[in-house]
């Protein structure tokens, strides 16, 4: 049987870290510009952000304050006059004092 030549193997293979480098330009500002204070979002703007955003609305944890109770839950649906939570509770929109997005789950 005829002896075949050895296969070439590169011994200096190193992992590439192309995407791990970050550069800062010398001419850039020392402090990044601050965001301007915007007016607080209305209830409907916050609801539109939850229901029309990327993903599902029940993946967003919200804090809802009403005169009688504070809810920390996720929202399933919105009708003209109510919000439906994952706990199957109906919350009238007119009773909501504040609505805050806690965090996406």
mmCIF file of C-alpha atoms in Angstrom:
data_model
loop_
_atom_site.group_PDB
_atom_site.id
_atom_site.type_symbol
_atom_site.label_atom_id
_atom_site.label_comp_id
_atom_site.label_asym_id
_atom_site.label_seq_id
_atom_site.Cartn_x
_atom_site.Cartn_y
_atom_site.Cartn_z
ATOM 1 C CA UNK A 1 0.000 0.000 0.000
ATOM 2 C CA UNK A 2 1.285 3.409 -0.961
ATOM 3 C CA UNK A 3 1.940 5.915 1.852
ATOM 4 C CA UNK A 4 -0.043 9.157 1.368
ATOM 5 C CA UNK A 5 1.285 12.626 2.276
ATOM 6 C CA UNK A 6 0.208 14.252 5.533
ATOM 7 C CA UNK A 7 -2.712 16.690 5.507
ATOM 8 C CA UNK A 8 -1.815 20.315 6.238
ATOM 9 C CA UNK A 9 -2.957 21.507 9.653
ATOM 10 C CA UNK A 10 -2.557 25.142 10.678
ATOM 11 C CA UNK A 11 -1.323 25.196 14.263
ATOM 12 C CA UNK A 12 -1.848 28.915 14.866
ATOM 13 C CA UNK A 13 -5.642 29.014 14.813
ATOM 14 C CA UNK A 14 -6.924 31.712 17.156
ATOM 15 C CA UNK A 15 -10.542 32.703 17.820
ATOM 16 C CA UNK A 16 -11.642 35.889 16.135
ATOM 17 C CA UNK A 17 -13.068 38.665 18.248
ATOM 18 C CA UNK A 18 -14.276 40.939 15.475
ATOM 19 C CA UNK A 19 -17.420 42.119 17.231
ATOM 20 C CA UNK A 20 -15.937 42.714 20.677
ATOM 21 C CA UNK A 21 -14.044 45.915 19.966
ATOM 22 C CA UNK A 22 -15.569 49.301 20.736
ATOM 23 C CA UNK A 23 -14.008 52.534 19.614
ATOM 24 C CA UNK A 24 -14.579 56.045 20.921
ATOM 25 C CA UNK A 25 -13.694 58.934 18.664
ATOM 26 C CA UNK A 26 -11.543 61.695 20.064
ATOM 27 C CA UNK A 27 -13.758 64.448 18.691
ATOM 28 C CA UNK A 28 -16.913 63.126 20.340
ATOM 29 C CA UNK A 29 -18.388 64.969 23.274
ATOM 30 C CA UNK A 30 -17.169 64.109 26.742
ATOM 31 C CA UNK A 31 -20.672 63.694 28.128
ATOM 32 C CA UNK A 32 -23.449 62.300 25.995
ATOM 33 C CA UNK A 33 -26.337 64.684 25.450
ATOM 34 C CA UNK A 34 -29.043 64.337 28.057
ATOM 35 C CA UNK A 35 -32.527 63.478 27.052
ATOM 36 C CA UNK A 36 -34.987 66.287 27.310
ATOM 37 C CA UNK A 37 -37.608 65.946 29.945
ATOM 38 C CA UNK A 38 -40.771 64.926 28.186
ATOM 39 C CA UNK A 39 -44.226 65.256 29.568
ATOM 40 C CA UNK A 40 -45.561 62.137 31.244
ATOM 41 C CA UNK A 41 -47.348 59.786 28.916
ATOM 42 C CA UNK A 42 -51.087 59.666 29.036
ATOM 43 C CA UNK A 43 -52.920 56.485 29.870
ATOM 44 C CA UNK A 44 -53.831 55.803 26.251
ATOM 45 C CA UNK A 45 -50.255 56.372 25.020
ATOM 46 C CA UNK A 46 -48.966 53.860 27.563
ATOM 47 C CA UNK A 47 -51.631 51.328 26.591
ATOM 48 C CA UNK A 48 -50.832 51.795 22.905
ATOM 49 C CA UNK A 49 -47.162 51.192 23.691
ATOM 50 C CA UNK A 50 -48.026 47.940 25.473
ATOM 51 C CA UNK A 51 -50.482 46.565 22.926
ATOM 52 C CA UNK A 52 -48.845 47.724 19.687
ATOM 53 C CA UNK A 53 -45.249 47.078 20.661
ATOM 54 C CA UNK A 54 -43.107 44.149 19.621
ATOM 55 C CA UNK A 55 -44.129 40.939 21.358
ATOM 56 C CA UNK A 56 -47.198 40.061 23.324
ATOM 57 C CA UNK A 57 -48.898 42.288 25.854
ATOM 58 C CA UNK A 58 -48.966 39.565 28.508
ATOM 59 C CA UNK A 59 -45.147 39.552 28.562
ATOM 60 C CA UNK A 60 -45.110 43.058 30.049
ATOM 61 C CA UNK A 61 -45.497 43.497 33.801
ATOM 62 C CA UNK A 62 -47.475 46.627 34.706
ATOM 63 C CA UNK A 63 -48.405 48.469 37.886
ATOM 64 C CA UNK A 64 -51.939 49.855 37.853
ATOM 65 C CA UNK A 65 -53.215 52.131 40.611
ATOM 66 C CA UNK A 66 -56.916 52.709 41.184
ATOM 67 C CA UNK A 67 -58.629 54.429 44.133
ATOM 68 C CA UNK A 68 -59.548 51.101 45.682
ATOM 69 C CA UNK A 69 -56.648 48.769 44.786
ATOM 70 C CA UNK A 70 -53.145 48.494 43.318
ATOM 71 C CA UNK A 71 -52.583 45.770 40.717
ATOM 72 C CA UNK A 72 -49.220 44.304 39.734
ATOM 73 C CA UNK A 73 -50.142 42.096 36.809
ATOM 74 C CA UNK A 74 -49.987 41.658 33.063
ATOM 75 C CA UNK A 75 -52.604 42.799 30.572
ATOM 76 C CA UNK A 76 -54.425 40.509 28.169
ATOM 77 C CA UNK A 77 -56.824 42.800 26.311
ATOM 78 C CA UNK A 78 -58.233 46.300 26.130
ATOM 79 C CA UNK A 79 -61.812 47.217 25.296
ATOM 80 C CA UNK A 80 -63.298 50.692 24.976
ATOM 81 C CA UNK A 81 -64.017 50.921 28.667
ATOM 82 C CA UNK A 82 -62.055 48.167 30.459
ATOM 83 C CA UNK A 83 -58.704 46.400 30.759
ATOM 84 C CA UNK A 84 -58.621 42.628 31.164
ATOM 85 C CA UNK A 85 -55.759 41.208 33.226
ATOM 86 C CA UNK A 86 -54.224 37.757 33.236
ATOM 87 C CA UNK A 87 -55.998 37.159 36.575
ATOM 88 C CA UNK A 88 -59.345 37.596 34.747
ATOM 89 C CA UNK A 89 -60.103 40.920 36.429
ATOM 90 C CA UNK A 90 -61.879 43.795 34.697
ATOM 91 C CA UNK A 91 -60.445 47.223 35.467
ATOM 92 C CA UNK A 92 -62.489 50.203 34.262
ATOM 93 C CA UNK A 93 -60.333 52.714 32.360
ATOM 94 C CA UNK A 94 -62.007 55.663 34.071
ATOM 95 C CA UNK A 95 -60.899 54.374 37.511
ATOM 96 C CA UNK A 96 -57.201 54.126 36.654
ATOM 97 C CA UNK A 97 -55.091 56.770 38.410
ATOM 98 C CA UNK A 98 -51.723 55.675 37.037
ATOM 99 C CA UNK A 99 -50.298 52.968 34.797
ATOM 100 C CA UNK A 100 -46.590 52.170 34.816
ATOM 101 C CA UNK A 101 -44.667 49.593 32.814
ATOM 102 C CA UNK A 102 -42.511 47.723 35.336
ATOM 103 C CA UNK A 103 -40.480 45.534 32.962
ATOM 104 C CA UNK A 104 -40.880 43.220 30.008
ATOM 105 C CA UNK A 105 -40.843 39.608 31.149
#
